[in-house]
Coordinates of C-alpha atoms in Angstrom, one line a residue:
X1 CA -5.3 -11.6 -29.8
X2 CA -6.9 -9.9 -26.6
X3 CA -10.3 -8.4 -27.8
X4 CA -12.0 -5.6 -25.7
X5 CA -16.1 -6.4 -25.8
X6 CA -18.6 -4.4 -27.4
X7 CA -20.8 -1.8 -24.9
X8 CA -23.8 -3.7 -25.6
X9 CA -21.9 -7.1 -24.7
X10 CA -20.9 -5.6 -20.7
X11 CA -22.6 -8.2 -18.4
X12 CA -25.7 -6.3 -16.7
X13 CA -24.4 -7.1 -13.0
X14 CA -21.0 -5.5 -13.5
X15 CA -22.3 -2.1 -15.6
X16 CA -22.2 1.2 -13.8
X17 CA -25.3 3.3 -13.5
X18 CA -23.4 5.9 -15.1
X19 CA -20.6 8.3 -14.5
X20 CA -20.9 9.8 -10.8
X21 CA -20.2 13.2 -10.5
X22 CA -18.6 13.6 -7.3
X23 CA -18.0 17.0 -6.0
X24 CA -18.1 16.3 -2.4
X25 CA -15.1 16.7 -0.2
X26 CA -14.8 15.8 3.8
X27 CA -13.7 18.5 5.9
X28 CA -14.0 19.6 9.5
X29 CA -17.0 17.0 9.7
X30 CA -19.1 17.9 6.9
X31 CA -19.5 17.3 3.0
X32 CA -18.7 20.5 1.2
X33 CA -19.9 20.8 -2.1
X34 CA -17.0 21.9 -4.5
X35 CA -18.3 24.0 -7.4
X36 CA -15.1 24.3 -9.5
X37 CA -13.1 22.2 -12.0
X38 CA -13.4 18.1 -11.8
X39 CA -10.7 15.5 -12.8
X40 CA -12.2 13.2 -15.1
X41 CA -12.2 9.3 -14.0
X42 CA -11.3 7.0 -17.3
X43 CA -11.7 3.2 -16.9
X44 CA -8.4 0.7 -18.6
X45 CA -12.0 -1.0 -19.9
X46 CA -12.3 0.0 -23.5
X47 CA -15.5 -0.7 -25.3
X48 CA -15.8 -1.4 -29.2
X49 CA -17.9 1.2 -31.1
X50 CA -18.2 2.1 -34.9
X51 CA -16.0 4.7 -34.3
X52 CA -13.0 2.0 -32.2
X53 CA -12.2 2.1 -29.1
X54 CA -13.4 4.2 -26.7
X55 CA -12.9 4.3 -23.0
X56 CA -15.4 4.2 -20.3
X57 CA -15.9 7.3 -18.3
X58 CA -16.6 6.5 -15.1
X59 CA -17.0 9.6 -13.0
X60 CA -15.4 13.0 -11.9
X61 CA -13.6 14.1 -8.8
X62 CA -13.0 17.3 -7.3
X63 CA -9.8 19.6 -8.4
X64 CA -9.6 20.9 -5.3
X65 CA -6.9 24.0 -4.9
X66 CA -4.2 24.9 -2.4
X67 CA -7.3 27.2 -0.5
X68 CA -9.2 23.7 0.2
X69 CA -6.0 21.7 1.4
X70 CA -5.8 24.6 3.6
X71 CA -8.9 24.4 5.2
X72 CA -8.4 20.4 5.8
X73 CA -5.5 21.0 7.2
X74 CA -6.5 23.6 9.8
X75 CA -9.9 21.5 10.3
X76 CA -7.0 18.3 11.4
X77 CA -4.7 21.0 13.4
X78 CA -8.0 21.7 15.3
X79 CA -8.7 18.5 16.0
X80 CA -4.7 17.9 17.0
X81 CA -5.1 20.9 19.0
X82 CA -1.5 20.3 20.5
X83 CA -2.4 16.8 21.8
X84 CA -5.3 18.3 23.6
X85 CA -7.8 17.8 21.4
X86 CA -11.1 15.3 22.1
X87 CA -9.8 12.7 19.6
X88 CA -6.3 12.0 21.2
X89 CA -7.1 12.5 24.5
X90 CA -10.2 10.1 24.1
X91 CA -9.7 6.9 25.7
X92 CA -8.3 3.7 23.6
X93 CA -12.3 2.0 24.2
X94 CA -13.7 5.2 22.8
X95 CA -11.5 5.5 19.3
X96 CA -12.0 1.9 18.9
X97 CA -16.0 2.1 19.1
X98 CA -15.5 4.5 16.2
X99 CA -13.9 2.6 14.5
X100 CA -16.0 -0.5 14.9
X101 CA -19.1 1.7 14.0
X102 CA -17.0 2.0 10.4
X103 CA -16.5 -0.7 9.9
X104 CA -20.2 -1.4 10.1
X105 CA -20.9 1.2 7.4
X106 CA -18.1 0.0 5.5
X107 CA -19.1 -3.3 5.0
X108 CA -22.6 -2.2 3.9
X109 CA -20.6 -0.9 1.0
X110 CA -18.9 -3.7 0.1
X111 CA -20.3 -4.3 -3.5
X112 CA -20.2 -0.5 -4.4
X113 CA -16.6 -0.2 -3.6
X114 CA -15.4 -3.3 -5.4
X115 CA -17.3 -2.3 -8.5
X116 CA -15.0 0.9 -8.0
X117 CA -12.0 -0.8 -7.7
X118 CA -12.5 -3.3 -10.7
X119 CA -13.9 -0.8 -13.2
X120 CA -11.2 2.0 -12.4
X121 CA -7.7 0.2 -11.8
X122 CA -8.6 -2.9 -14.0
X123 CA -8.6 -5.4 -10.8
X124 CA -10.0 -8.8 -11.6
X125 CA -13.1 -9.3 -9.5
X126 CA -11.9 -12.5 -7.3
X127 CA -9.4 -9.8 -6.4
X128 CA -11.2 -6.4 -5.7
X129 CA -13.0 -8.5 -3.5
X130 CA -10.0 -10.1 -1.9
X131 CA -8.2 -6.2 -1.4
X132 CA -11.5 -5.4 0.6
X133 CA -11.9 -8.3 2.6
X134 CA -8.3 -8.4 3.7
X135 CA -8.7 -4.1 4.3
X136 CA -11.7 -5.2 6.8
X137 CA -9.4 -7.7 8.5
X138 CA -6.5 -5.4 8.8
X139 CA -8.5 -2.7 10.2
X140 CA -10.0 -6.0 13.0
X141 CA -6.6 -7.2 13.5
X142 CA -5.1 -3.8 13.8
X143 CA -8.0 -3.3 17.0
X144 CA -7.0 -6.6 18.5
X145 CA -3.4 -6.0 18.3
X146 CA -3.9 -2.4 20.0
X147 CA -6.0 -3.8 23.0
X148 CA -3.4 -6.5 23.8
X149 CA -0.7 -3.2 23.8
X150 CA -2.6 -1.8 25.8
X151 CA -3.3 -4.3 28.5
X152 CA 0.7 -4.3 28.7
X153 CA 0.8 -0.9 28.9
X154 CA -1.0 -0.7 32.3
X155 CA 1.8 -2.1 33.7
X156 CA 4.4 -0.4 36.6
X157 CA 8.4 -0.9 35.9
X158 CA 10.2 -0.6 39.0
X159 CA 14.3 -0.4 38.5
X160 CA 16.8 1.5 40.4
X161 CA 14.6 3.2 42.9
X162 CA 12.5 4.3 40.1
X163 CA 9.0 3.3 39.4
X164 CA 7.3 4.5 35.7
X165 CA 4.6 3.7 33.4
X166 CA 5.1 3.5 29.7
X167 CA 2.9 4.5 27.7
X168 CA 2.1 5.3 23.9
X169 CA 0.9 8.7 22.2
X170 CA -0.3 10.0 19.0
X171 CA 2.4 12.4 17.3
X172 CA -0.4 14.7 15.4
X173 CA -1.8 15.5 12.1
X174 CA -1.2 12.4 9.5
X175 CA -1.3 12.9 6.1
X176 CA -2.3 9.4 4.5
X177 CA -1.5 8.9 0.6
X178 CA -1.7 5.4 -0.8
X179 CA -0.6 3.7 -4.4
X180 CA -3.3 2.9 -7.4
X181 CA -2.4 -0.6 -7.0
X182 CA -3.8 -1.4 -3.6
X183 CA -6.0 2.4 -3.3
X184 CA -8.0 0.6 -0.6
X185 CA -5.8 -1.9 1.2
X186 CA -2.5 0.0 1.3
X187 CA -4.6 3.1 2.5
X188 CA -6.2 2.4 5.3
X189 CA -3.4 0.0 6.5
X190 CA -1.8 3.2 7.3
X191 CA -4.7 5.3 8.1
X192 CA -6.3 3.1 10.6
X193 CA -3.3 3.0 12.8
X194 CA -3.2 6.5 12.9
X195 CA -6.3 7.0 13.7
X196 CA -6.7 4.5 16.2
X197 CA -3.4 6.2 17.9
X198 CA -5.4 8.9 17.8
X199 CA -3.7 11.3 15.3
X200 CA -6.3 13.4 12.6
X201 CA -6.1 12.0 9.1
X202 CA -5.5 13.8 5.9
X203 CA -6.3 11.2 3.1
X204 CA -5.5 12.4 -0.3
X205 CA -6.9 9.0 -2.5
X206 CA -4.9 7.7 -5.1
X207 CA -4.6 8.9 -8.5
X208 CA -6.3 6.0 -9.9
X209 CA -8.6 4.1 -7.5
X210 CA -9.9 7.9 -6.1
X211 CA -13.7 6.8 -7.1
X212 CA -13.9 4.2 -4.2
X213 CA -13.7 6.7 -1.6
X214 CA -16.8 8.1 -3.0
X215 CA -19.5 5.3 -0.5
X216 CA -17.1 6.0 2.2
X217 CA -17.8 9.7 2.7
X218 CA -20.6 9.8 4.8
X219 CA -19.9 6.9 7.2
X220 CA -16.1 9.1 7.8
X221 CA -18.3 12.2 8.1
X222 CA -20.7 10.5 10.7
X223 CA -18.8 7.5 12.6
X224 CA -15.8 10.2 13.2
X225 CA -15.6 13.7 15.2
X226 CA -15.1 17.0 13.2
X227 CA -11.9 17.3 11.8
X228 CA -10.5 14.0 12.9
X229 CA -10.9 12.4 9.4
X230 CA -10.4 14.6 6.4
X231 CA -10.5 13.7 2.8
X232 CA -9.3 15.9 -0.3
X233 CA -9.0 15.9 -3.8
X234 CA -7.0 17.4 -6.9
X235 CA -3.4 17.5 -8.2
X236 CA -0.6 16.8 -5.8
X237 CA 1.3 20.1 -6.2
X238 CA -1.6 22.0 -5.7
X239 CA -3.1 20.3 -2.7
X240 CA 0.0 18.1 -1.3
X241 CA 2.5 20.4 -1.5
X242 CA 0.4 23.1 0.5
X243 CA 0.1 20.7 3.1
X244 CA 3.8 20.2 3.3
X245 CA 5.0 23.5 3.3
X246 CA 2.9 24.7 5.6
X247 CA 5.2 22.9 7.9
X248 CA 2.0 21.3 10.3
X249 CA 1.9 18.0 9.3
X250 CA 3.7 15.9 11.7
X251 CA 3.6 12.1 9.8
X252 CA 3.6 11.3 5.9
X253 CA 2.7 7.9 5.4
X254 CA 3.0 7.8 1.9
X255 CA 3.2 4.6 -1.1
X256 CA 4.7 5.5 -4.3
X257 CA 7.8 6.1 -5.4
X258 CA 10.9 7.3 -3.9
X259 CA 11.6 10.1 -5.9
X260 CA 8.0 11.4 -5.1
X261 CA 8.4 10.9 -1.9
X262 CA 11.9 12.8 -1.3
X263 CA 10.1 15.3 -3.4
X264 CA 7.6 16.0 -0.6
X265 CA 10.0 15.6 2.3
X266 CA 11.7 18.4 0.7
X267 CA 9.0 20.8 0.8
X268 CA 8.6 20.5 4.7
X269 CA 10.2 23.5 6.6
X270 CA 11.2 20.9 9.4
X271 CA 11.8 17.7 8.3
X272 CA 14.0 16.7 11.5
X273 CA 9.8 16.9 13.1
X274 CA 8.4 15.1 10.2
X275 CA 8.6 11.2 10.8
X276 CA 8.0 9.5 7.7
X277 CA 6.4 5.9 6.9
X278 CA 7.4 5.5 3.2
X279 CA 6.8 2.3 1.1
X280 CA 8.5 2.8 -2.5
X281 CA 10.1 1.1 -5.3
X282 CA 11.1 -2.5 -5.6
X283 CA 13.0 -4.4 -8.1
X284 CA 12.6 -7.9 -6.3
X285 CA 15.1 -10.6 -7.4
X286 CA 14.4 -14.4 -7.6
X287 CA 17.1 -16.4 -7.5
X288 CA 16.6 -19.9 -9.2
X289 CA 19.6 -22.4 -8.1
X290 CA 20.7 -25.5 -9.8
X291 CA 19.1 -28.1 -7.3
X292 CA 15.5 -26.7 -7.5
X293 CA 12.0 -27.8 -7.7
X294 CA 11.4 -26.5 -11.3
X295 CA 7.8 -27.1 -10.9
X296 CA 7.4 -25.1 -7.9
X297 CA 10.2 -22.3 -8.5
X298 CA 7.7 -21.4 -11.8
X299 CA 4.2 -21.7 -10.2
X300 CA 6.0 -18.9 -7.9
X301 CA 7.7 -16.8 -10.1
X302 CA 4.8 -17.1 -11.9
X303 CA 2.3 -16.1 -9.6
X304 CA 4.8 -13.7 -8.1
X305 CA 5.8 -11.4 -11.1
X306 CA 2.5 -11.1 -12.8
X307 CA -0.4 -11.0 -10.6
X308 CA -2.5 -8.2 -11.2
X309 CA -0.3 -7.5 -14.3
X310 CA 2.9 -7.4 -12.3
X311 CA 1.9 -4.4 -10.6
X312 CA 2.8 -4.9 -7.1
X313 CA 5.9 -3.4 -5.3
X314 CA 6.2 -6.6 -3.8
X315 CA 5.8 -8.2 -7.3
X316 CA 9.0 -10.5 -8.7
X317 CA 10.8 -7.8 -11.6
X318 CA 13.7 -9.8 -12.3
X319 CA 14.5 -14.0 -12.6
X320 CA 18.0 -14.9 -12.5
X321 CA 17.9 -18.8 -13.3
X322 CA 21.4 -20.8 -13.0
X323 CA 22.4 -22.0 -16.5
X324 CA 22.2 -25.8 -16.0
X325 CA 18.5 -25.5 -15.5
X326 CA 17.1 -22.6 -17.2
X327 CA 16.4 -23.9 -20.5
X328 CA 13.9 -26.0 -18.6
X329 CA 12.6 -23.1 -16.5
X330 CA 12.2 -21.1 -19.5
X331 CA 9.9 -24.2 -21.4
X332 CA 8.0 -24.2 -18.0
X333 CA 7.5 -21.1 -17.7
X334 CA 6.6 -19.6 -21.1
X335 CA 4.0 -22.9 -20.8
X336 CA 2.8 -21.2 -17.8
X337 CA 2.1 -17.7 -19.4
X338 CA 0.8 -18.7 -22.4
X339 CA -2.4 -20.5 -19.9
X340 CA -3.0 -17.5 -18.4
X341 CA -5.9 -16.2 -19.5
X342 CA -6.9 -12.2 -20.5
X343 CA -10.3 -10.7 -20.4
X344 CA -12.3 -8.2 -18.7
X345 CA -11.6 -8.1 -14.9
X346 CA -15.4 -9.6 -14.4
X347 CA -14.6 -12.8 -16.4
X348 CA -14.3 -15.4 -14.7
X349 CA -10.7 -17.4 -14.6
X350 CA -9.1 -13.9 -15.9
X351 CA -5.5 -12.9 -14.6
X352 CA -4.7 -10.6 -17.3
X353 CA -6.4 -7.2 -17.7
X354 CA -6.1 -3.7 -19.3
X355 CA -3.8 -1.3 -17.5
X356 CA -4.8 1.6 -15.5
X357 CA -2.2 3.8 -16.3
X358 CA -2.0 6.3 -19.2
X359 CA 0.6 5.9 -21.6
X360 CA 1.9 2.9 -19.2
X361 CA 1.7 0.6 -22.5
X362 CA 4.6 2.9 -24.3
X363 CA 6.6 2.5 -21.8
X364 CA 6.6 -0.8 -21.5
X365 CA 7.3 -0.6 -25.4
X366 CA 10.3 1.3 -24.4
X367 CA 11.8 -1.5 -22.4
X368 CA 11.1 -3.9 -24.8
X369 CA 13.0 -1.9 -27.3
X370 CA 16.1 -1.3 -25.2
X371 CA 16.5 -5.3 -24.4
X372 CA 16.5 -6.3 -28.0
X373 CA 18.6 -3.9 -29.1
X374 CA 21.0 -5.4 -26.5
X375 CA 20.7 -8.9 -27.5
X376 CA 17.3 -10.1 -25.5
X377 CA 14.2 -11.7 -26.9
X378 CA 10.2 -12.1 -26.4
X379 CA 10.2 -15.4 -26.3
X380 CA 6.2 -16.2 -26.0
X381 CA 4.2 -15.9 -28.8
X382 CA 2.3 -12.6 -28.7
X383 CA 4.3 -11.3 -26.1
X384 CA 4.5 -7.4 -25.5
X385 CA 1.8 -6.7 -28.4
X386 CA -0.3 -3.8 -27.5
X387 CA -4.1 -3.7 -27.9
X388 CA -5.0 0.0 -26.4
X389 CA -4.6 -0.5 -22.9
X390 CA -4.0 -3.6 -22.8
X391 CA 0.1 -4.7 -23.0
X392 CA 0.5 -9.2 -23.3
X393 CA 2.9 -10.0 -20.7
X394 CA 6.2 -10.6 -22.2
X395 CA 8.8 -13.0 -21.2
X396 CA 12.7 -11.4 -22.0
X397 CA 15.5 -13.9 -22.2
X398 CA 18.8 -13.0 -21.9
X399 CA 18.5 -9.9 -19.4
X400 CA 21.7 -8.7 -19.0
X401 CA 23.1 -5.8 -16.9
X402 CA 23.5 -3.5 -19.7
X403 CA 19.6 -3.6 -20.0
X404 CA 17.5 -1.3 -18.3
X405 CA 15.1 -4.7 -17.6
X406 CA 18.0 -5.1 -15.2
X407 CA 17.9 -2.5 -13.2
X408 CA 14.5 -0.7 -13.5
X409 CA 11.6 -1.0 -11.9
X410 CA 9.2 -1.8 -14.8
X411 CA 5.6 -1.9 -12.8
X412 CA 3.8 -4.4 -15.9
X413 CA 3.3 -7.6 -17.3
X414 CA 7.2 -7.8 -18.0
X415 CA 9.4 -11.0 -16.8
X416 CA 12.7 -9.8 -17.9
X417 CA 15.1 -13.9 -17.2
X418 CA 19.1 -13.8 -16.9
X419 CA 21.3 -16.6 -16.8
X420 CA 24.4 -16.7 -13.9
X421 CA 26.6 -19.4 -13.5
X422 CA 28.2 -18.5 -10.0
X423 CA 26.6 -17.4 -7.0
X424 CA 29.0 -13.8 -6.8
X425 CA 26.8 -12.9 -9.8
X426 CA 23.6 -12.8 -7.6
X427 CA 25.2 -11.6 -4.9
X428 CA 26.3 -8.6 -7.4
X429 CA 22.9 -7.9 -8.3
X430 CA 21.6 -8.0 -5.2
X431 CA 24.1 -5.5 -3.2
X432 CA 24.1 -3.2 -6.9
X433 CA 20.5 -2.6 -6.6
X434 CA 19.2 0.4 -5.3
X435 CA 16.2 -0.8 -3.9
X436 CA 15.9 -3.8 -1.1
X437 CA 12.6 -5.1 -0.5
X438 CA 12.9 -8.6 -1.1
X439 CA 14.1 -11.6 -2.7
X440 CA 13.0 -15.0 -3.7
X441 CA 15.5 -17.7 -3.4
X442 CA 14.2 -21.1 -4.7
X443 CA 16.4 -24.4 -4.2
X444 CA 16.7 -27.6 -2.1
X445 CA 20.9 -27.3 -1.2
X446 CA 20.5 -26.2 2.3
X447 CA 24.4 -25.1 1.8
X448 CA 23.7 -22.7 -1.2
X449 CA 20.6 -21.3 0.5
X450 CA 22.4 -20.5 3.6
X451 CA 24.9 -18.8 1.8
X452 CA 22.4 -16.6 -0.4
X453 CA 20.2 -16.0 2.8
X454 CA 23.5 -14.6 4.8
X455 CA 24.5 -12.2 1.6
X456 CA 21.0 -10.9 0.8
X457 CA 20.1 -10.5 5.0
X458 CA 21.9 -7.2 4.9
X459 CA 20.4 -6.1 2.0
X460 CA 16.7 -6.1 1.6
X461 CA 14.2 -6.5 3.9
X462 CA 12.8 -10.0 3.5
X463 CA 14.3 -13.1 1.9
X464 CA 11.2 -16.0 0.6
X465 CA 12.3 -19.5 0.7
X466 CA 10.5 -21.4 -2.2
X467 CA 7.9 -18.9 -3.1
X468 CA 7.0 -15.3 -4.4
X469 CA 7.5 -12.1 -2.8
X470 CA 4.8 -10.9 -0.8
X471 CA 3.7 -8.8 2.1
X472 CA 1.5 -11.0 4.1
X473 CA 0.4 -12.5 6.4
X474 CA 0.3 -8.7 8.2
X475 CA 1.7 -10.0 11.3
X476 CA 5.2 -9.8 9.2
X477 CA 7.1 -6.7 9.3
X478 CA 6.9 -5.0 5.7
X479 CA 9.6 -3.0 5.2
X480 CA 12.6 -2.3 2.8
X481 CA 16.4 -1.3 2.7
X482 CA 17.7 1.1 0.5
X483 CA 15.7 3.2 -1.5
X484 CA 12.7 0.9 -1.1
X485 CA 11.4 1.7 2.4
X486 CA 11.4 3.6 5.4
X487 CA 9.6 2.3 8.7
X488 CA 7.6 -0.8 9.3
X489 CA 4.4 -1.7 8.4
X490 CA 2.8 -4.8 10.4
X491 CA -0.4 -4.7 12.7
X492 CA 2.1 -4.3 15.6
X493 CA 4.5 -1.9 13.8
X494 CA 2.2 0.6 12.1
X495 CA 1.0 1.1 15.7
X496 CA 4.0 1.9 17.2
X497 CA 5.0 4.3 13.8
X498 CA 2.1 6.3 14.7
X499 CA 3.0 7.1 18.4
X500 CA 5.7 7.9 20.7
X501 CA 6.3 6.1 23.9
X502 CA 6.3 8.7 27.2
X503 CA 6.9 7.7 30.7
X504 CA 5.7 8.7 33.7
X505 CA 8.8 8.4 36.4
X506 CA 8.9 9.2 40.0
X507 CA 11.0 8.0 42.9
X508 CA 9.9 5.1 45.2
X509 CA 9.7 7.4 48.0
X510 CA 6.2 6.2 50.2
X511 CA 5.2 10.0 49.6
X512 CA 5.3 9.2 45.6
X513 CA 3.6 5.9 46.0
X514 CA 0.8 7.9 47.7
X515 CA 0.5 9.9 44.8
X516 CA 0.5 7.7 42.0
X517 CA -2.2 5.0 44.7
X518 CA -4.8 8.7 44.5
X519 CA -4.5 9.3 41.1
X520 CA -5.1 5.6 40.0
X521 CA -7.5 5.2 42.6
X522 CA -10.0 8.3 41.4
X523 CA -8.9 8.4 37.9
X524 CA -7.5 12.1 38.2
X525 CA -5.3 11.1 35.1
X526 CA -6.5 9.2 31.3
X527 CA -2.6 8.8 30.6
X528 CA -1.6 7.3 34.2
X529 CA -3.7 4.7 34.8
X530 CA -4.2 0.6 35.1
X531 CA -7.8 0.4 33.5
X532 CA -7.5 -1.6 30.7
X533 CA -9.7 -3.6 27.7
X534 CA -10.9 -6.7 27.8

């Protein structure tokens, strides 16, 4: 029976001070204090007292209005200034040295911000510090990946009498919203990109995670010109949709779901000038075939469905095992669960921990419900019992079709298992799925595997051989088919999603050639040039 710890019991290296009471927002390069309502911050970490079990309060943010969005926006419209403005006219060295000098402050911040991310979303500790280590290395990759563009980019093409240069160039204000699974990583592996293309941000936190923003402030506010970084606070339709309708915001690069997303397309007087770098639901597959490392295919599925609690787009949501081995994957694998171990994120050894979300436990409840009405079962002990917000991962077997295991993304310490017998049955749930992220296919038949690769290649946007579904390393495209994605995401890709490509073309006339030789020669042009980084 999970058991939350007394207040007395906390461990003195993982308490808080005490709630922070954080009423600063960035705008137009300065911390404005915000005098009106705050949004109070509850931790998933309950605490025993006389009374029960009370939750941790861990802070309060801002609940900023639509006048406040406003003013962000125009501070990032300013900096924009129709492509003119210092920050995307500045050369690639300059926008790079601020980043760099961020990421010097950021890593100061290091212990602060992990604290954050354990206490308010529930993360384990091993992994707090894993999301912020791998955010650091994004943001270095990301810089090395843009200097090698560049270097190519200082190239001439000459074809058909034509000589041009090709270069790439912001496309404006970005408005940068990630999920409360990743509030760090997923982020500021889309508002790094932007920024180093040299669009103004927008960042709007996410709902839960919006605390370790917080240490951040002041380095954005002084390692980045006025207006070019802008960070605000509050309820979506409030300070979101104000930023949409005004019709100024030329990228969303938003993580969430799909319906929330269309939702704020929507609201954008001209989507056809809105480019849009979505990543959204999943319901990834794996598919266990009959000649199969059983060993292996459950260590994976394993690993894959519920670390961090199963809440992870890229997390396995459904197990389709053939029928001549899955009463030994099921053995295996309810083995498996029952070793995990559940505790406070700071334990050490823990993989299971309370959920972040409100109500998130009846909703799970829900699904539970629906599957055994229709024939499923828990079948590990203690499976699905709730202790406040904390939900024991339950393993369902037989998910059918009819269930809404089947088909719905359940974001939780669910493993909903079905049974097939023929591969046109995996197929089927493949192509009948709305979303296309990924899939796992686990077997040794090199014949079967090739067939399953070939009718999932259409249909999702990677396909793991032998292990879980993941987004790394972040030299992979990440991407999705369906109603699970739109764009890529990679350190190459993001890049390219935040700019344009323009070229410079003129005839190979001697006169042209004369022109292009003085402007490269006394730099009369940042845009047409051949300097480039080492």
């Amino acid at each position: 029976m999970f058991s939350f710890p007394k207040a007395d019991d906390l461990p003195h290296a993982q308490r808080l001070s005490g709630p922070l009471e954080q009423r600063e927002w960035l705008v137009a390069g300065e911390l404005r204090r915000f005098e009106g309502p705050l949004n109070e911050v509850v931790s998933p970490v309950r605490v025993k007292t006389d009374r029960g079990l009370e939750p941790v309060v861990l802070g309060f943010t801002p609940l900023l209005t639509a006048k406040e969005s406003e003013e962000a926006l125009e501070a990032a419209v300013k900096a924009w200034d129709n492509g003119r403005g210092a920050w995307p006219t500045m050369h690639v060295s300059e926008r790079i040295a601020h980043v760099e000098r961020f990421l010097v402050a950021m890593r100061a911040k290091r212990a602060e911000v992990v604290k954050l991310l354990m206490w308010e979303i529930g993360k384990t500790l091993k992994d707090s510090e894993k999301e912020f280590d791998r955010t650091v290395d994004y943001i270095v990759d990301t810089i090395s990946a843009l200097k090698e563009a560049d270097r190519h980019a200082t190239k001439f093409l000459q074809e058909q009498g034509i000589m041009g240069q090709v270069r790439r160039v912001p496309l404006g204000v970005s408005l940068c919203m990630g999920p409360y699974n990743y509030p760090l990583n997923e982020t500021f592996s889309t508002m790094f990109p932007a920024l180093l293309m040299g669009n103004p941000v927008i960042l709007k936190p996410a709902k839960f995670g919006v605390l370790l923003v917080q240490p951040l402030l002041q380095a954005f506010r002084d390692c980045f010109p006025p207006g070019v970084v802008n960070v605000i606070y509050g309820r979506g339709r409030e300070t979101v949709g104000t930023l949409m309708a005004s019709g100024k915001v030329d990228v969303l690069a938003f993580i969430g779901t799909n319906k929330g997303a269309s939702d704020l397309k929507k609201l954008h007087p001209r989507p056809h000038r809105l480019k849009a770098v979505l990543g959204l639901d999943a319901k990834n597959i794996g598919i266990v075939t009959p000649d199969v490392d059983l060993d292996e295919a459950v260590a994976e599925c394993l690993a894959g469905s519920l670390s961090f609690n199963g809440q992870r787009c890229t997390a396995i949501k459904l197990i389709l095992v053939h029928r001549r081995v899955v009463e030994a994957f099921l053995e295996k694998f309810v083995k498996a669960v029952n070793g995990l171990k559940a505790g406070m994120p700071w334990e050490p050894g823990v993989t299971l921990t309370p959920l972040p979300e409100p109500n998130k436990t009846d909703f799970l409840a829900t699904l539970v419900a629906d599957a055994t009405k229709q024939g499923a079962k828990v079948i590990n002990p203690g499976g699905a019992e709730v202790t406040g917000s904390y939900f024991a991962p339950a393993v369902m077997y037989p998910v059918t079709p009819s269930m809404r295991l089947w088909h719905e993304e359940q974001f939780g310490p669910i493993v909903p298992i079905g049974v097939w017998d023929e591969e046109q049955q995996v197929i089927d749930a493949v192509v009948d799925s709305p979303f296309g992220q990924q899939v796992s296919l686990f077997g040794r038949d090199a014949a079967q595997v090739g067939r399953l690769i070939d009718a999932c290649a259409h249909q999702v946007g990677r396909i793991n051989l032998n292990c879980q579904c993941q987004r790394g390393p972040d030299v992979f495209p990440f991407t999705g088919r369906k109603d699970s994605a739109e764009g890529t995401l990679s350190v190459n890709d993001a890049l390219r999603v935040f700019s344009i490509r323009t070229l410079v073309a003129a005839k190979t006339t001697e006169p042209n050639k004369r022109v292009v030789r003085d402007i490269l020669t006394h730099r009369h042009s940042s845009f047409l040039s051949t300097d480039y980084l080492l």
